[in-house]
C-alpha positions as a Markdown table, in Angstrom:
| # | Residue | x | y | z |
|---|---|---|---|---|
| 1 | Met | -161.1 | 48.0 | -122.1 |
| 2 | Glu | -163.3 | 51.8 | -122.6 |
| 3 | Pro | -166.2 | 51.9 | -124.5 |
| 4 | Ala | -165.2 | 54.2 | -126.1 |
| 5 | Asp | -161.7 | 53.4 | -127.1 |
| 6 | Pro | -161.5 | 50.4 | -130.3 |
| 7 | Cys | -160.0 | 47.2 | -130.0 |
| 8 | Phe | -157.5 | 45.9 | -132.4 |
| 9 | Lys | -155.5 | 42.7 | -133.3 |
| 10 | Lys | -153.3 | 41.7 | -136.2 |
| 11 | Thr | -152.5 | 38.3 | -137.1 |
| 12 | Ala | -150.9 | 36.4 | -140.3 |
| 13 | Ser | -154.7 | 35.3 | -140.9 |
| 14 | Tyr | -157.2 | 37.6 | -140.4 |
| 15 | Arg | -157.5 | 41.3 | -138.2 |
| 16 | Val | -160.1 | 41.9 | -135.5 |
| 17 | Leu | -161.5 | 45.9 | -135.4 |
| 18 | Ile | -164.1 | 46.7 | -132.3 |
| 19 | Asp | -164.3 | 50.6 | -132.9 |
| 20 | Pro | -165.5 | 52.8 | -130.6 |
| 21 | Asp | -169.9 | 52.1 | -131.5 |
| 22 | Gly | -169.2 | 49.1 | -130.3 |
| 23 | Thr | -169.2 | 46.4 | -133.0 |
| 24 | Ser | -166.9 | 43.7 | -134.2 |
| 25 | His | -165.7 | 43.7 | -137.8 |
| 26 | Ile | -163.2 | 40.2 | -138.4 |
| 27 | Arg | -161.3 | 40.4 | -141.5 |
| 28 | Ile | -160.2 | 36.5 | -143.2 |
| 29 | Ile | -157.3 | 37.5 | -145.2 |
| 30 | Arg | -156.0 | 33.8 | -145.2 |
| 31 | Arg | -157.9 | 30.6 | -145.1 |
| 32 | Val | -158.1 | 29.8 | -141.4 |
| 33 | Asn | -159.3 | 26.4 | -139.7 |
| 34 | Phe | -162.8 | 26.6 | -138.0 |
| 35 | Arg | -161.4 | 26.6 | -134.7 |
| 36 | Thr | -159.4 | 29.5 | -135.3 |
| 37 | Leu | -161.9 | 31.3 | -135.9 |
| 38 | Leu | -164.4 | 30.0 | -133.0 |
| 39 | Leu | -161.8 | 31.2 | -130.9 |
| 40 | Val | -161.9 | 34.6 | -132.2 |
| 41 | Phe | -165.8 | 35.4 | -133.0 |
| 42 | Lys | -166.1 | 33.9 | -128.9 |
| 43 | Glu | -163.4 | 36.5 | -128.0 |
| 44 | Val | -164.4 | 39.6 | -130.2 |
| 45 | Tyr | -168.0 | 38.3 | -128.5 |
| 46 | Leu | -166.7 | 37.8 | -125.1 |
| 47 | Glu | -165.5 | 41.7 | -125.7 |
| 48 | Leu | -168.6 | 42.9 | -126.8 |
| 49 | Lys | -171.0 | 41.6 | -124.5 |
| 50 | Lys | -168.9 | 43.6 | -121.5 |
| 51 | Asn | -170.9 | 46.6 | -122.5 |
| 52 | Pro | -174.6 | 45.6 | -121.3 |
| 53 | Glu | -176.2 | 48.6 | -123.2 |
| 54 | Lys | -175.3 | 46.9 | -126.5 |
| 55 | Lys | -176.5 | 44.2 | -128.1 |
| 56 | Pro | -172.9 | 42.6 | -130.0 |
| 57 | His | -172.6 | 43.1 | -133.8 |
| 58 | Ile | -170.2 | 40.9 | -135.8 |
| 59 | Ile | -169.5 | 41.3 | -140.0 |
| 60 | Ile | -166.7 | 39.0 | -141.0 |
| 61 | Tyr | -165.3 | 40.0 | -144.5 |
| 62 | Leu | -163.5 | 37.2 | -146.6 |
| 63 | Ser | -162.2 | 38.1 | -149.5 |
| 64 | Lys | -164.4 | 36.3 | -152.8 |
| 65 | Ser | -161.0 | 34.0 | -152.9 |
| 66 | Leu | -161.8 | 32.6 | -149.8 |
| 67 | Ser | -165.6 | 32.8 | -150.7 |
| 68 | Thr | -166.3 | 29.7 | -153.0 |
| 69 | Glu | -164.0 | 27.5 | -149.7 |
| 70 | Met | -165.6 | 29.5 | -147.0 |
| 71 | Ser | -168.1 | 31.6 | -147.2 |
| 72 | Asp | -170.8 | 28.5 | -147.3 |
| 73 | Asn | -169.9 | 27.2 | -143.5 |
| 74 | Leu | -169.3 | 31.1 | -142.1 |
| 75 | Thr | -173.3 | 31.9 | -143.2 |
| 76 | Asn | -173.9 | 28.6 | -141.9 |
| 77 | Phe | -172.6 | 29.3 | -138.6 |
| 78 | Leu | -173.3 | 32.8 | -138.5 |
| 79 | Asp | -177.3 | 31.3 | -138.5 |
| 80 | Phe | -176.6 | 28.7 | -136.1 |
| 81 | Ser | -174.9 | 31.6 | -133.9 |
| 82 | Gly | -177.7 | 34.3 | -134.6 |
| 83 | Ser | -180.6 | 31.9 | -132.6 |
| 84 | Cys | -178.0 | 30.6 | -130.2 |
| 85 | Val | -176.6 | 33.8 | -128.5 |
| 86 | Glu | -177.9 | 37.6 | -128.5 |
| 87 | Gly | -177.1 | 40.0 | -131.1 |
| 88 | Thr | -176.5 | 40.4 | -134.8 |
| 89 | Phe | -173.6 | 38.2 | -137.3 |
| 90 | Glu | -173.4 | 39.5 | -140.7 |
| 91 | Leu | -170.9 | 37.9 | -143.7 |
| 92 | Arg | -169.1 | 40.0 | -146.4 |
| 93 | Ile | -168.0 | 39.5 | -149.2 |
| 94 | Val | -165.8 | 42.0 | -150.4 |
| 95 | Glu | -163.5 | 42.7 | -153.2 |
């Protein structure tokens, strides 16, 4: 993948887009188990690390309907990730 090319992955449970700026957008559509989330996060993070000029930035979008079940766990996971690996990580609740 060239640094300017966007990367897109689509499944029934989530969508992943890495934009040309090097920011990853992960949209959770259906409830996913934690193992799946870790695998997606790992795949995206490793893809972002291929460009050493930019610090990895991952934004996870979660709908309000899923946020009651998943947002606390995701927030804790992203806080943990931010303290262990290089990069910035965000959780955004969408309508």
